[in-house]
Coordinates of C-alpha atoms (C1' of nucleotides) in Angstrom, one line a residue:
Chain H
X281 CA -38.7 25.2 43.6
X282 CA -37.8 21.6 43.9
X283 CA -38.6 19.3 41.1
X284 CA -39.9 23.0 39.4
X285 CA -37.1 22.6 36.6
X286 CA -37.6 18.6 35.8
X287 CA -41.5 19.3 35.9
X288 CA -41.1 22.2 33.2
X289 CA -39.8 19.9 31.0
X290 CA -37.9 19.5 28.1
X291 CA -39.2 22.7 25.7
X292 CA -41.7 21.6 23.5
X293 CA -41.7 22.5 19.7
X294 CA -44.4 25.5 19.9
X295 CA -46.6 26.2 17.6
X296 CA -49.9 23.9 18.6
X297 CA -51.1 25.4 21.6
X298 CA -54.8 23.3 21.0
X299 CA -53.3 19.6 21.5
X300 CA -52.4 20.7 25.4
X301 CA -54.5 22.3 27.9
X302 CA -51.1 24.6 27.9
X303 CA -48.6 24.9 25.5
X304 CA -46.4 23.5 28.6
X305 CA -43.6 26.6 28.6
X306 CA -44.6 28.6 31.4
X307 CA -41.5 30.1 33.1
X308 CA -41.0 29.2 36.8
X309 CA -40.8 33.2 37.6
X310 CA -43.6 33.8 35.8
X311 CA -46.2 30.9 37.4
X312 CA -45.0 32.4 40.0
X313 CA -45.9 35.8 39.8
X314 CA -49.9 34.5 37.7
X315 CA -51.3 34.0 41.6
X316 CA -50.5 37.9 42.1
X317 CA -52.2 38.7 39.1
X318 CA -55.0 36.8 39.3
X319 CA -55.6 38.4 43.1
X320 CA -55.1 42.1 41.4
X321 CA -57.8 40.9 39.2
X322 CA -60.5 39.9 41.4
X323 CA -59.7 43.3 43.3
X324 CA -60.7 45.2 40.0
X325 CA -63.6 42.7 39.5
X326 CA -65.0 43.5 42.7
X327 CA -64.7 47.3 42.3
X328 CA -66.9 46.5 38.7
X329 CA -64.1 47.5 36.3
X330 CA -64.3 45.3 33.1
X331 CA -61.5 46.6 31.0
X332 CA -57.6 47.1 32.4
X333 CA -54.7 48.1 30.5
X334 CA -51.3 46.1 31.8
X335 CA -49.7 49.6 32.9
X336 CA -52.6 49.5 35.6
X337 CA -52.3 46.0 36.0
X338 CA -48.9 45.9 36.4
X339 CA -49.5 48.8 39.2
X340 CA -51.7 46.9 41.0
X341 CA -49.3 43.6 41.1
X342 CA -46.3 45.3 42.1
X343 CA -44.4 45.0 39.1
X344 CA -43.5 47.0 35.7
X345 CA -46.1 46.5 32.7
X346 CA -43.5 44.9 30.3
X347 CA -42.7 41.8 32.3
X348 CA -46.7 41.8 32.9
X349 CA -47.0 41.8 29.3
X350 CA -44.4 39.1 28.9
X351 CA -45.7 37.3 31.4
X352 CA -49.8 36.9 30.2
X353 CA -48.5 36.3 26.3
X354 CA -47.3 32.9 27.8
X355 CA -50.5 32.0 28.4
X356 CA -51.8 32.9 25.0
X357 CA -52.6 36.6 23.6
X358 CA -56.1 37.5 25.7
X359 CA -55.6 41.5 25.2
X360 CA -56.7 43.4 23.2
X361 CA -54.5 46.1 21.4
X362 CA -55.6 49.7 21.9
X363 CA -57.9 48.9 24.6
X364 CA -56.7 46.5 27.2
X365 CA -57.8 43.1 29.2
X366 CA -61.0 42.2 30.0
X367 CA -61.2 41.8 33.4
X368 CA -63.4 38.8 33.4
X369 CA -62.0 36.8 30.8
X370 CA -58.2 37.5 32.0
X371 CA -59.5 35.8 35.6
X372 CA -61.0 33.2 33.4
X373 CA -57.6 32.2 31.5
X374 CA -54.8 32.7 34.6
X375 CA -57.4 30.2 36.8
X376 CA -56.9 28.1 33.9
X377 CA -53.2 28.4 33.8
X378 CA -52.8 27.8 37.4
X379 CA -55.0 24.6 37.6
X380 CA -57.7 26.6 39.7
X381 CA -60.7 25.2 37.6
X382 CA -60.7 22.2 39.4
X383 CA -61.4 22.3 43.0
X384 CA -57.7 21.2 44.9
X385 CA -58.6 19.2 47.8
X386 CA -56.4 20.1 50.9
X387 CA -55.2 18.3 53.8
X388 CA -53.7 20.6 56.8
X389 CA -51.7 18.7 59.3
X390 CA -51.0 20.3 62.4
X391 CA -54.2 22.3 64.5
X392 CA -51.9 24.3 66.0
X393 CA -51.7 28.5 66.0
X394 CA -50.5 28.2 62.4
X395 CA -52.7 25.4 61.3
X396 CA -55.9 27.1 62.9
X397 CA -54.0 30.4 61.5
X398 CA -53.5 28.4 57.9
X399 CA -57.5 27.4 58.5
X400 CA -58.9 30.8 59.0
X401 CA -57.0 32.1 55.5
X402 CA -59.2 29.8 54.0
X403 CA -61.4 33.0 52.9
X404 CA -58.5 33.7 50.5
X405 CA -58.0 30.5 49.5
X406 CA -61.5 29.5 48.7
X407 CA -61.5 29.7 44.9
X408 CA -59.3 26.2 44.1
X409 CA -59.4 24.3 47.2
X410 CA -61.1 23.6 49.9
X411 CA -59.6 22.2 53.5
X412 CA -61.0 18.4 53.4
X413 CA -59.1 17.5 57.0
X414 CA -57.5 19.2 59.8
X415 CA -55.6 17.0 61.8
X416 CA -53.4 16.9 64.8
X417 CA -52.5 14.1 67.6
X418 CA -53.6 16.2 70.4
X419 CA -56.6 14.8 72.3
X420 CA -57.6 18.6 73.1
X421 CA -57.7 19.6 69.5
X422 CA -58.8 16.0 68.1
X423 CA -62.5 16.5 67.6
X424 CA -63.3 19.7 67.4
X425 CA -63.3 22.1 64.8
X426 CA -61.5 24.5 63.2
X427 CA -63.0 27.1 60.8
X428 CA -65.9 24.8 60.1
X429 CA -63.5 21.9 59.8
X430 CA -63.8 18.9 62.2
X431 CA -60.4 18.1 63.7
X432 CA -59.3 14.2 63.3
X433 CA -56.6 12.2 65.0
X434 CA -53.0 12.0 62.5
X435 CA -54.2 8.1 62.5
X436 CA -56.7 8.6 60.1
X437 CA -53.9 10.7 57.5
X438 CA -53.9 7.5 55.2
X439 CA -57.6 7.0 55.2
X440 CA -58.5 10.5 54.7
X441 CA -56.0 11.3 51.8
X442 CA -56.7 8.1 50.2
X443 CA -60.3 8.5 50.0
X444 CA -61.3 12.0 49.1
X445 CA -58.3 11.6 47.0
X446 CA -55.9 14.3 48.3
X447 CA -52.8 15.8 46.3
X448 CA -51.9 18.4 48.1
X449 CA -50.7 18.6 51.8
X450 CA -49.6 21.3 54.0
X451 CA -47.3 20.9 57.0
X452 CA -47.8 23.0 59.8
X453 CA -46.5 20.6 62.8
X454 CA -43.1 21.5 65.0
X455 CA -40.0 20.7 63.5
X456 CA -39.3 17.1 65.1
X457 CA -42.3 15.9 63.5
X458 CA -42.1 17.0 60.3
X459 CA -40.3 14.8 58.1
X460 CA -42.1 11.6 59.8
X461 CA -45.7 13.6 58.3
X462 CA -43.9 14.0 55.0
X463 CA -43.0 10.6 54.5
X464 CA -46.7 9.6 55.7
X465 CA -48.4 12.2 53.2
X466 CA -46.2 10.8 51.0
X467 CA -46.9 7.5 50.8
X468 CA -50.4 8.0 51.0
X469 CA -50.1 9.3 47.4
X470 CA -49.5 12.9 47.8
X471 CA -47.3 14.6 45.6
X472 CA -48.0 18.4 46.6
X473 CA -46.4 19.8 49.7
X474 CA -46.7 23.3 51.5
X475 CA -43.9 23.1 54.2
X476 CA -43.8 25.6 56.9
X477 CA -42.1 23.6 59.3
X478 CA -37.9 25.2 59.7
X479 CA -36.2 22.3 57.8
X480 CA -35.4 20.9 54.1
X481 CA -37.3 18.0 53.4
X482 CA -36.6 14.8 52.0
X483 CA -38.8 13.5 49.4
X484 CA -38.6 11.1 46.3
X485 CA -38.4 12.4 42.8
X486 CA -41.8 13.3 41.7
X487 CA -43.2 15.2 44.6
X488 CA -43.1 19.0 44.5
X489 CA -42.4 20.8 48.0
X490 CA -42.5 24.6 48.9
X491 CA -41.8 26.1 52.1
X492 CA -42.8 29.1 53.8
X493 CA -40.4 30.5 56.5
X494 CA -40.5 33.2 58.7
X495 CA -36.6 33.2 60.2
X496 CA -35.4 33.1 56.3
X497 CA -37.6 36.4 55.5
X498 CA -36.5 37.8 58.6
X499 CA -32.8 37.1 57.6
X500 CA -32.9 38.2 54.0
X501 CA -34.6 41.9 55.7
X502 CA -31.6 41.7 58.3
X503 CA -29.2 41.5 55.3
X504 CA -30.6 44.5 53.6
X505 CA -31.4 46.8 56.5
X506 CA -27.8 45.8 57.6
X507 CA -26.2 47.1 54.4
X508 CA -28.7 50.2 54.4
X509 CA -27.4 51.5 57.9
X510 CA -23.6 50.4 56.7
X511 CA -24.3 52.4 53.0
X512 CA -25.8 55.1 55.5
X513 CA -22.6 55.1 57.4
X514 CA -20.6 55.2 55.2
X515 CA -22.4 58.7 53.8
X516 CA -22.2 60.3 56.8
X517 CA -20.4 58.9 59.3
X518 CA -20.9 61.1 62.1
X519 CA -24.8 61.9 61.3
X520 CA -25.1 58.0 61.6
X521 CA -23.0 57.2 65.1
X522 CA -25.3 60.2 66.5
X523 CA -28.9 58.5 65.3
X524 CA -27.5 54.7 66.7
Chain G
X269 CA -37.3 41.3 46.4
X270 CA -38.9 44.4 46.2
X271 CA -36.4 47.1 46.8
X272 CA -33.9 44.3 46.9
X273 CA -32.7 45.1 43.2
X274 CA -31.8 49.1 44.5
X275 CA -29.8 48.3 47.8
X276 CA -27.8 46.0 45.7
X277 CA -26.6 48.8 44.5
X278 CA -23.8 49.3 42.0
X279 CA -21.6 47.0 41.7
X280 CA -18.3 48.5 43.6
X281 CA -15.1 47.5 42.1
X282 CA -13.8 44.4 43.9
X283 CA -10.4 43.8 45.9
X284 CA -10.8 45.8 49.3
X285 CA -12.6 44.0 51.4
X286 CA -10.9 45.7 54.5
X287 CA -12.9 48.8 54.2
X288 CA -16.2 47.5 54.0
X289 CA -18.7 45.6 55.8
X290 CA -19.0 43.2 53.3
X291 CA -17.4 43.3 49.2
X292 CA -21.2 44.9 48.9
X293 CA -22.3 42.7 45.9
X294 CA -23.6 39.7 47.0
X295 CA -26.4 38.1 44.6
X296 CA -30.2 37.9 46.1
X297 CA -30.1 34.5 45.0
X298 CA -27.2 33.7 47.6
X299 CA -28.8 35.9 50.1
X300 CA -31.8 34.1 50.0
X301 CA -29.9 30.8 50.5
X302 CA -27.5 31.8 53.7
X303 CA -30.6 31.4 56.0
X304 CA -30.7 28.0 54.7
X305 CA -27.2 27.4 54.7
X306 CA -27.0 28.6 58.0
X307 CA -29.5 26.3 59.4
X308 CA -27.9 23.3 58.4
X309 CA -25.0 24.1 59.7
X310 CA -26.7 25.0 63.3
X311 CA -28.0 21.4 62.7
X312 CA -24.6 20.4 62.2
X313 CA -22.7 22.0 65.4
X314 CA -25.5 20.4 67.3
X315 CA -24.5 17.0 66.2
X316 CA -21.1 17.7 67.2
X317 CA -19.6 18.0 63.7
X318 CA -16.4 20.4 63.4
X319 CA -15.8 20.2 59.8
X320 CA -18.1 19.6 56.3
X321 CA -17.7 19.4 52.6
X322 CA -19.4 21.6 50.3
X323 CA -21.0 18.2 49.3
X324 CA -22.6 17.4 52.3
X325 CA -23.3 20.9 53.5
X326 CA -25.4 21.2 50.0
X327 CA -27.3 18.1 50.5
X328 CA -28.6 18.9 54.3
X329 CA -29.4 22.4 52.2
X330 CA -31.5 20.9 49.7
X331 CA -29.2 22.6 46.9
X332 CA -26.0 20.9 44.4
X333 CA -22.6 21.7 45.4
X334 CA -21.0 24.2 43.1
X335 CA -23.9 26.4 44.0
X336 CA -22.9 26.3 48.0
X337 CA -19.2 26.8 47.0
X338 CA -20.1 29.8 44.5
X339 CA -22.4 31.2 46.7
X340 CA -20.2 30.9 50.4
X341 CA -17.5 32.6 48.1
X342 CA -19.0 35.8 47.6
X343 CA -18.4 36.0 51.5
X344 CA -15.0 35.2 51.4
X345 CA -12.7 32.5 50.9
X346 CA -13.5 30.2 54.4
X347 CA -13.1 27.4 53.2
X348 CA -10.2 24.8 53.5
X349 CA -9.2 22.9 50.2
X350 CA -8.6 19.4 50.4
X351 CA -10.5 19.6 54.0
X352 CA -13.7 21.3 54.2
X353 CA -15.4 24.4 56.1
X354 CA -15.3 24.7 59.7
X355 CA -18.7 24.7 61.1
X356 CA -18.4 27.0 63.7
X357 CA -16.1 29.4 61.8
X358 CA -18.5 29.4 58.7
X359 CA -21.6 30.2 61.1
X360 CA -19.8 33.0 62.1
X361 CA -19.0 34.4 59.1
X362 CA -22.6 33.8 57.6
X363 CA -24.3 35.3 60.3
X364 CA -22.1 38.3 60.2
X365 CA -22.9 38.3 56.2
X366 CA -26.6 38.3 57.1
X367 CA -26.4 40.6 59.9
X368 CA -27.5 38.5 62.3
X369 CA -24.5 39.4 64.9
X370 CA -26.6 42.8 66.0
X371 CA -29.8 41.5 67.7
X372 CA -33.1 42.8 65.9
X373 CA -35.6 44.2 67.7
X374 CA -38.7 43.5 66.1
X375 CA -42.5 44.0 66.6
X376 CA -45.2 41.9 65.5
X377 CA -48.5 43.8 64.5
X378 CA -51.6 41.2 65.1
X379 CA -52.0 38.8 67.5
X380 CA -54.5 36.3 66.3
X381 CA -53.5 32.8 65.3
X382 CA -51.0 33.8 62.8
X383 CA -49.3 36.8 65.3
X384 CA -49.5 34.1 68.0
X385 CA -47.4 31.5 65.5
X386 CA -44.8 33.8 64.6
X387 CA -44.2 35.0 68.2
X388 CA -43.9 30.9 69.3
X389 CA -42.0 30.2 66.3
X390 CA -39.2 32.3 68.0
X391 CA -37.5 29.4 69.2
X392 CA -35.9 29.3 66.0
X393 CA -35.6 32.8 65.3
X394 CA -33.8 33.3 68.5
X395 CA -30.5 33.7 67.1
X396 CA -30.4 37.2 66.3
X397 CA -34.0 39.0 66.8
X398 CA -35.9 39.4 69.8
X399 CA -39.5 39.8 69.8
X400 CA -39.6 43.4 71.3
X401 CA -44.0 43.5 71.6
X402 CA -46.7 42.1 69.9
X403 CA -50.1 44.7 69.2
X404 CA -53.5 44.5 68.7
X405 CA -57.0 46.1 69.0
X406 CA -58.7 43.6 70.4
X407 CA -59.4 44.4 74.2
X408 CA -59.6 40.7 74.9
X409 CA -55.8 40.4 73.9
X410 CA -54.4 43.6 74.7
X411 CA -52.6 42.7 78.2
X412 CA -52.2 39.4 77.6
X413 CA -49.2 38.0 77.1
X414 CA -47.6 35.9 73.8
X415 CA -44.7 33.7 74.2
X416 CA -43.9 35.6 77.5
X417 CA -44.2 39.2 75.1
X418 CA -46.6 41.2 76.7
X419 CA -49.7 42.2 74.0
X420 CA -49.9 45.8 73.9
X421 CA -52.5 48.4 71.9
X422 CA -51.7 49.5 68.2
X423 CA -52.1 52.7 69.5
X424 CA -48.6 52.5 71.5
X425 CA -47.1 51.6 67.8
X426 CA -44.9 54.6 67.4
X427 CA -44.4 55.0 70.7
X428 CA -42.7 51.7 70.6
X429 CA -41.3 51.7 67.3
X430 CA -39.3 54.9 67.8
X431 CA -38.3 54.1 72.2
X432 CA -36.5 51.0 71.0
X433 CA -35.1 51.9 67.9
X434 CA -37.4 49.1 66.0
X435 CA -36.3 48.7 61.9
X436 CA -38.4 45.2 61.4
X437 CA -42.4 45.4 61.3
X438 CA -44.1 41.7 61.0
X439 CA -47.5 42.5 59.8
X440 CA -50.2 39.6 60.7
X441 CA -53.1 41.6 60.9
X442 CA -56.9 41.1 58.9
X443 CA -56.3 42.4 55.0
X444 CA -58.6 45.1 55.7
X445 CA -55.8 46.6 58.6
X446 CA -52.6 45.9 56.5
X447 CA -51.7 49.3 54.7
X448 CA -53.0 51.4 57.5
X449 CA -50.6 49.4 59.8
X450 CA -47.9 49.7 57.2
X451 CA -48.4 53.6 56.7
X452 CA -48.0 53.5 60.9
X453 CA -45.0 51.2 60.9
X454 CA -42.9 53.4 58.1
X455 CA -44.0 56.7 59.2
X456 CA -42.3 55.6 62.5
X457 CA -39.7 54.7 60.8
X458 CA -39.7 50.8 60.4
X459 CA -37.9 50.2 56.9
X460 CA -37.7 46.7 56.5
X461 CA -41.5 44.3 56.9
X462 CA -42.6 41.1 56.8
X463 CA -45.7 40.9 55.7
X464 CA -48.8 37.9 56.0
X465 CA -51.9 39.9 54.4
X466 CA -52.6 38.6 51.2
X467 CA -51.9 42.3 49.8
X468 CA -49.2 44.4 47.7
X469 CA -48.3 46.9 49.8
X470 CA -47.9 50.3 49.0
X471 CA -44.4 52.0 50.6
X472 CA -42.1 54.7 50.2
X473 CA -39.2 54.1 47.9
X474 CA -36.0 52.4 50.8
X475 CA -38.5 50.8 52.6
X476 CA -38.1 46.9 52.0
X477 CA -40.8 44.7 51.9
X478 CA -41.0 41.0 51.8
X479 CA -44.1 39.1 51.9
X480 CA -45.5 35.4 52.5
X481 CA -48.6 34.2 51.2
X482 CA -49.9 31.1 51.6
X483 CA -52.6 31.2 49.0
X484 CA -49.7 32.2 46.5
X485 CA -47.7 28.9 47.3
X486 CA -51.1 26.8 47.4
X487 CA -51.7 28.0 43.9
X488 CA -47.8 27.0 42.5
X489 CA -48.5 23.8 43.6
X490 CA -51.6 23.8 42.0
X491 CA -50.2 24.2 38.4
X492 CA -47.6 21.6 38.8
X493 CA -49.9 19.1 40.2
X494 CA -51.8 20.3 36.8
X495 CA -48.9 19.8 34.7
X496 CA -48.3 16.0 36.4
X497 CA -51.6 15.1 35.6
X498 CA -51.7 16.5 32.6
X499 CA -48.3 15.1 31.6
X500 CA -49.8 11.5 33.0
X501 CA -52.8 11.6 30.8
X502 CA -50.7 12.2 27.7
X503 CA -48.4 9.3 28.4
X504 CA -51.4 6.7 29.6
X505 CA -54.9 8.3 29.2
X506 CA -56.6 5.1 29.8
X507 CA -55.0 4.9 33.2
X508 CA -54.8 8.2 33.9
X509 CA -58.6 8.3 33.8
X510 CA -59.1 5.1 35.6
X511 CA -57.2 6.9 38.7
X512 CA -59.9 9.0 38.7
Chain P
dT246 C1' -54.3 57.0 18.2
dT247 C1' -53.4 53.6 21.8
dA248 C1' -51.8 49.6 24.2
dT249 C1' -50.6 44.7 23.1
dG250 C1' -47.3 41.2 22.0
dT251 C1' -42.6 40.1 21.0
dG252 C1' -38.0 39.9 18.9
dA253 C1' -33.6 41.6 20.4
dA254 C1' -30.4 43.3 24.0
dC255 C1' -29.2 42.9 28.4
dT256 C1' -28.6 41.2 33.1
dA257 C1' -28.8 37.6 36.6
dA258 C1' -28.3 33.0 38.0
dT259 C1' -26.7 28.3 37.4
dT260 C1' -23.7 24.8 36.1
dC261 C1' -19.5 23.0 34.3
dA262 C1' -14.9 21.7 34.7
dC263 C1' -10.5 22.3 36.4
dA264 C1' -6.5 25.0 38.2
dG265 C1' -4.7 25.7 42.6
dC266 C1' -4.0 25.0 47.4
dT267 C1' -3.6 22.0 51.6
Chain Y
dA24 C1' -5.3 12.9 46.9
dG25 C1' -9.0 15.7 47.8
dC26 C1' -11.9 19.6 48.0
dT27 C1' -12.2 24.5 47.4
dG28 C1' -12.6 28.6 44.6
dT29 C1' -13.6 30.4 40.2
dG30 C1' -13.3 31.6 35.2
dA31 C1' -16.0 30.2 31.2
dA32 C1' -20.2 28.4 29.2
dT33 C1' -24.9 28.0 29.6
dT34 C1' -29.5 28.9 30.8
dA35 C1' -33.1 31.8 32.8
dG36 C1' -35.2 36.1 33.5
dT37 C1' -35.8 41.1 32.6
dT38 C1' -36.2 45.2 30.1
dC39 C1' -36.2 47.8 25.9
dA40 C1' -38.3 49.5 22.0
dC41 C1' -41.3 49.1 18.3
dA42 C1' -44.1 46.6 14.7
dT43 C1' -48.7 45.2 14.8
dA44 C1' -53.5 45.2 15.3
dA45 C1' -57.9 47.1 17.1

DNA sequence: TTATGTGAACTAATTCACAGCT
DNA sequence: AGCTGTGAATTAGTTCACATAA
């Protein structure tokens, strides 16, 4: 979301997918649906199966096997007709895609239940990043360690992202300090943000922001279990008033 | 998403908005934005504002005008031309849209560091939900107390689920626990979840899941920070590389 | 055979631009 | 005079269905 649609770009003439490390199209839906892939993917790797047809795939991800298809031919054609993907190989190229060759550092600000929370996932996250700095202002948190991280003082953001040469930051502070980090991370050159603090933030052009929410989720699940029970009612009216 | 597509439904015809609810067709698009919406306009009541433009209502939402103005008007027409939107009126009717005027009960399955955040993170999620228990299986927790929610065992999960009429699950549990939970939670009769495992879940068709993933977000990021680099190298390689 | 890759058809979402109301 | 509400135009995303290649 964000600066997604200015950072896809004007479309490119295709045809030349060797001059580019990607041939720079990739639909916002469908980078965002590679990371779910890629996860299926090490599932099946793990469980020693080498060959997967995108029906099974597709299963596995949660979605239908044509908009799987679609979505890997962006990428290039890495299937093979008649047979399937190979397992392996598929892992290889949607890393690519999604920049996980490299090795992301991370900065997590914020040592609280959700930073320490955001620390511990770091088993999932491993492949692509690692967790350079936890931080927090708290004197009872500052220097000691989360998840094998040490815990420094917010002070030390500018030194810390500067140096190990940070791009991406994650926000994980209460609300009234949240934009006041964002402006920090951001001037200390990082253009990547994970936001789970409740509020929109403002950033320049040029730096990409997501945000993770829980009291939107819950909202958008109060909206559809409220029209279920209302279709419900509207079914059987008296069935329903008896199960409220 | 998920079964979001289903409940939508289809489409009724339009003109009676008497007899339902709600005219029954708004676009998950919108849906997903009213939380937003609604926010800012919280934000706004605070400061003592009575009355906003679509103009400024869009920019505390992070979003462009005509798509607050197209989106508020698939609730209804509440707005005032020439004037604005009342503030307090249009948090009315949004929260009605989203269903927020019932209060959810909801249970929260885990309480490490992540069951822990959610449950503090009620402040915001106040309006509308309560936090009816949180549940584990660790002895240690089990009897404690979260955010002044008493921590009970997973084994009193239906129990709980079915004596106070519980529709929204929150599952923060280890990967490993996540489907057996889930099986729990719907077999009770939850049909709406949250979910934090890093996992598709596997549920019966009406049941609505949404999930959060912070290793999915991490890895967006990733490919635009790719593509920025990338798209910096093209431009300037010499300095790109000399960044370094 | 069998399952990919993809044009073509369709559906959803966004943006434009202005008529219509206050 | 100003801002909403909305048809119309545009763009993005999904699904279909089959030609194509192993």
């Amino acid at each position: 979301m964000s600066s997604a649609a200015e950072l896809s770009g004007p479309e490119s003439e295709p045809g030349h997918p060797a001059d580019r490390p990607y041939p720079s199209g990739i639909p916002e839906a469908t980078v965002a649906r590679l990371p779910v892939y890629l996860r299926a993917l090490y599932t099946l790797a793990e469980r020693g199966v080498s060959t997967v047809a995108s029906d099974e795939l597709a299963r596995a991800a949660g979605v239908n096997s044509a908009k799987l298809r679609k979505d890997l031919s962006h990428l290039g054609s890495y299937g093979i007709r008649g047979v399937g993907y190979d397992v392996e190989y598929l892992v290889y190229q949607v890393s690519r895609a999604l920049g996980l060759t490299q090795n992301w550092p991370v900065v997590i600000v914020g040592a609280g239940n959700l930073g320490r929370a955001l620390a511990h996932y770091g088993g999932f996250v491993t492949r692509g990043f690692r967790i350079e700095a936890v931080l927090d202002t708290d004197p009872f948190l500052v220097g000691g360690n989360v998840s094998g991280v040490a815990v420094r003082h917010v002070n030390e953001l500018e030194t810390i992202v500067t140096s190990k040469n940070i791009a991406i930051g994650v926000i994980a502070v209460p609300v009234g300090a949240a934009q006041g980090v964002c402006d920090r991370l951001v001037a200390a050159g990082v253009t990547s943000i994970l936001n789970f603090a409740p509020l929109v933030l403002n950033v320049p052009e040029g730096v990409d922001v997501r945000k993770v929410d829980l009291s939107i989720e819950l909202q958008i699940l109060a909206f559809h279990a409220q029209r279920r029970s209302a279709a419900r009612y509207e079914q059987a009216p008296d069935q329903a008033a008896a199960e409220a």
